[in-house]
Short mmCIF file of C-alpha atoms in Angstrom, two decimals:
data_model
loop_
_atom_site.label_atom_id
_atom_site.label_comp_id
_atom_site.label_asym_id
_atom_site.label_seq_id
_atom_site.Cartn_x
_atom_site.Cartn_y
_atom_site.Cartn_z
CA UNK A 1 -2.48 -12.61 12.97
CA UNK A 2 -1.82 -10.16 9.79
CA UNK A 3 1.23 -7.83 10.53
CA UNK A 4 -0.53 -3.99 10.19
CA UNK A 5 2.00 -0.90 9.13
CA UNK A 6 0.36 2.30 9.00
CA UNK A 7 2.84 4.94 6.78
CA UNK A 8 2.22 8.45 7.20
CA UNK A 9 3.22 9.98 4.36
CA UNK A 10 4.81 13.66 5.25
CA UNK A 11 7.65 14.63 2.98
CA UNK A 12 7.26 12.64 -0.10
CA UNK A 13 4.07 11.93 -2.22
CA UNK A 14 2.68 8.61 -2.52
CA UNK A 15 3.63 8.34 -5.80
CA UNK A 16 7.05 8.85 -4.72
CA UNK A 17 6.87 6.58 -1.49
CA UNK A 18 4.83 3.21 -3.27
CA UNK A 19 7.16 2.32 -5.60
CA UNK A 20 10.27 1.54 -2.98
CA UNK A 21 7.62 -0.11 -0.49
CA UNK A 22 6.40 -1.79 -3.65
CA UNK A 23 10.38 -2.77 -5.09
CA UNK A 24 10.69 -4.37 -1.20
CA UNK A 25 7.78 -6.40 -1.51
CA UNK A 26 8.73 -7.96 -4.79
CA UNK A 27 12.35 -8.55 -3.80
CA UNK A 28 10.88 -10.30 -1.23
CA UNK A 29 8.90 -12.40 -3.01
CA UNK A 30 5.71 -11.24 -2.19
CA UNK A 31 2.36 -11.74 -3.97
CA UNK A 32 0.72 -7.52 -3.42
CA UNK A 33 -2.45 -5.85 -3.94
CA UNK A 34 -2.46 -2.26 -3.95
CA UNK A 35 -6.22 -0.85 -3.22
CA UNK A 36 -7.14 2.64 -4.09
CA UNK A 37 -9.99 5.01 -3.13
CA UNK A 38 -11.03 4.97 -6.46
CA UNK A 39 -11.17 3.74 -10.04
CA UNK A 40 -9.79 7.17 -11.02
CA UNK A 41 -6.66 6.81 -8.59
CA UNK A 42 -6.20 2.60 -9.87
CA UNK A 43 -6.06 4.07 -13.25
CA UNK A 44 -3.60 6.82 -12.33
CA UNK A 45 -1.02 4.50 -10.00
CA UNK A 46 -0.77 1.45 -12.73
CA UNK A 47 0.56 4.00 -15.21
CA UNK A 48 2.22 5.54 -13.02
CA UNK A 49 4.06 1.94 -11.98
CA UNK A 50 5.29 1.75 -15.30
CA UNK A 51 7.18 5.42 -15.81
CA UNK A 52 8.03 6.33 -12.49
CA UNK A 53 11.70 5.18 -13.24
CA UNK A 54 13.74 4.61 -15.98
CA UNK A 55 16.27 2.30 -13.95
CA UNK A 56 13.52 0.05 -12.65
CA UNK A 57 10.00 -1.89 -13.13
CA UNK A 58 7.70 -3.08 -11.16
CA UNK A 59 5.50 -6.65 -12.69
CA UNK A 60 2.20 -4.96 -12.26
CA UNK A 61 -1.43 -5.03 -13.67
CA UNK A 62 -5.19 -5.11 -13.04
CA UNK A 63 -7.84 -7.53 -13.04
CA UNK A 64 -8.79 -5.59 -16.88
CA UNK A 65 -5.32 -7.18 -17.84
CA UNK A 66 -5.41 -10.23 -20.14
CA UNK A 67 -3.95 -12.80 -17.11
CA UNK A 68 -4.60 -10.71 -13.64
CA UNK A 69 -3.18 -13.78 -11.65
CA UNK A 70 0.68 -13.16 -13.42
CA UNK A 71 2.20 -9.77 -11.98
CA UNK A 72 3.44 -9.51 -8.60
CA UNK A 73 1.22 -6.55 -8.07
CA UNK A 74 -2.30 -6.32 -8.79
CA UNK A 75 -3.44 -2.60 -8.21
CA UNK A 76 -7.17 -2.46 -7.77
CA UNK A 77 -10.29 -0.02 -6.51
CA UNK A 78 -12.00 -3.05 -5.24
CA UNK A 79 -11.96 -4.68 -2.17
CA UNK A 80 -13.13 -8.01 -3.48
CA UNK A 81 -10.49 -8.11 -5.70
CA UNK A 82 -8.91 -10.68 -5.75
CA UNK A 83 -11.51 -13.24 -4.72
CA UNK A 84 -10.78 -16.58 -3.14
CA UNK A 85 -9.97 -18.43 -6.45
CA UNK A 86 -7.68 -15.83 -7.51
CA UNK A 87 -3.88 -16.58 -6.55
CA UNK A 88 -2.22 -16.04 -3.22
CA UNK A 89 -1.38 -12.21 -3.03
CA UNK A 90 -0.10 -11.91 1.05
CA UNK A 91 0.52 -8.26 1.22
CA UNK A 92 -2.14 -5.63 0.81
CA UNK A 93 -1.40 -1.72 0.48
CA UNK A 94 -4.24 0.79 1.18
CA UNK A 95 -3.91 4.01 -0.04
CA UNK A 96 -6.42 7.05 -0.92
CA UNK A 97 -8.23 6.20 1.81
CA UNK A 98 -9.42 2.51 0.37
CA UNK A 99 -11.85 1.06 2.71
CA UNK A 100 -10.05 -2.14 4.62
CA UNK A 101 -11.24 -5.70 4.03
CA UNK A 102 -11.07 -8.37 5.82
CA UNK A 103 -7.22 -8.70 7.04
CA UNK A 104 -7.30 -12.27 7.93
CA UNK A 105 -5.08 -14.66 5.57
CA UNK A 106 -2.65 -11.38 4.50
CA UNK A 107 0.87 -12.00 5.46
CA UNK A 108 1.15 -8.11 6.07
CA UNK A 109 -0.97 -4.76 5.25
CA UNK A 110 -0.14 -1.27 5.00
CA UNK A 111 -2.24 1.54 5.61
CA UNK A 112 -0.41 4.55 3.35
CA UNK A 113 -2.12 7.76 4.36
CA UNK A 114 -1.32 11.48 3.61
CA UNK A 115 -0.19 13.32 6.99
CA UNK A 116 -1.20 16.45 4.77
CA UNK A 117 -4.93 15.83 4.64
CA UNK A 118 -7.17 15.80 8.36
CA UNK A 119 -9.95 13.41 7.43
CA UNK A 120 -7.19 10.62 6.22
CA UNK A 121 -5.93 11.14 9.49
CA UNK A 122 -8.58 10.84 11.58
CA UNK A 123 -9.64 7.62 9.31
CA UNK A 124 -6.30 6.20 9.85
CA UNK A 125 -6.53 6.42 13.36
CA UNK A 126 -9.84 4.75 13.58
CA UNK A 127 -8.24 1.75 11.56
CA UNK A 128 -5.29 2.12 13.86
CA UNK A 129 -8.10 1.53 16.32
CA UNK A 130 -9.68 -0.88 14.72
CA UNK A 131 -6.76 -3.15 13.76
CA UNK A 132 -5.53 -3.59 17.25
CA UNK A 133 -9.15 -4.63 18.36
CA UNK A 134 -9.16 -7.06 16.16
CA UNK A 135 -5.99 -8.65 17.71
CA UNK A 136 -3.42 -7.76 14.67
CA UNK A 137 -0.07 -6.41 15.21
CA UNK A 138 0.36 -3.23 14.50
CA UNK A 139 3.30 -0.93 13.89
CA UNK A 140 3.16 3.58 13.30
CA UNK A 141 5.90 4.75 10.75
CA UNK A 142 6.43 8.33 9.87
CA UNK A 143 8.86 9.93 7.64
CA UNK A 144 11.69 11.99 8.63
CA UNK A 145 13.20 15.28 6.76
CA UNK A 146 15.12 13.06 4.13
CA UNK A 147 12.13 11.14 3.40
CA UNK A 148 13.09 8.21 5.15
CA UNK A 149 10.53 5.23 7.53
CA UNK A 150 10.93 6.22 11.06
CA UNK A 151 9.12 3.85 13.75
CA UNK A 152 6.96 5.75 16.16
CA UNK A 153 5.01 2.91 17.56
#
């Protein structure tokens, strides 16, 4: 079964959250896909990957890229993406609300979902819902007033 984290984000932006969820996941050694909502919002987190610090870096790109199949994170709007012939990628972050594929085969996936905003909620809790149907192991983390992963369930 495909570990499930649901983050809600309630201090800190996504933009400020993904990248240290991201940096964990490539210290690790982890193949990732990050979906998005939207073409718009792919466009908007791969350059923001690549200025979001000047001490750090994450290896990312999209399937546009010359060789997709080479950074440790692939950040894509599509749900197909990668297909079965692509590479291995284990981990798989939704954000903006990306509508879920199929979890089976991921290592791990994270739902990342603004606290901030009712309908992600309510979404979130029918994947909640959803995911623990299916039989997946599931885990609720919120942040606290620093900003920092709290486990609530």
């Amino acid at each position: 079964m495909t570990e499930v984290l649901f983050y809600h984000l309630q201090t800190r932006t996504l933009e400020q959250a993904l990248p240290e969820l991201l940096q964990k996941c490539v210290e690790r050694g982890w193949k990732t896909v990050v979906q998005t909502g939207s073409t718009e919002r792919r466009d908007a987190l791969d350059a923001h990957l690549w200025t979001f610090s000047e001490e750090s870096f994450l290896p990312h790109g999209t399937m546009r890229d010359a060789d997709p199949a080479d950074p440790a994170i692939l950040v894509t709007a599509d749900p197909a993406e990668p297909g079965p012939v692509d590479p291995p990628f284990t981990v798989r972050f939704l954000v903006d609300r990306a509508a879920a594929p199929d979890l089976a085969g991921l290592v791990r996936a994270v739902f990342v979902f603004d606290g901030n905003d009712d309908e992600a909620v309510i979404e979130a809790r029918a994947n909640w819902k959803a995911v623990k149907a299916a039989g997946h192991d599931a885990t609720y983390w919120v942040q606290d007033d620093r900003g920092r992963w709290v486990k609530k369930a």
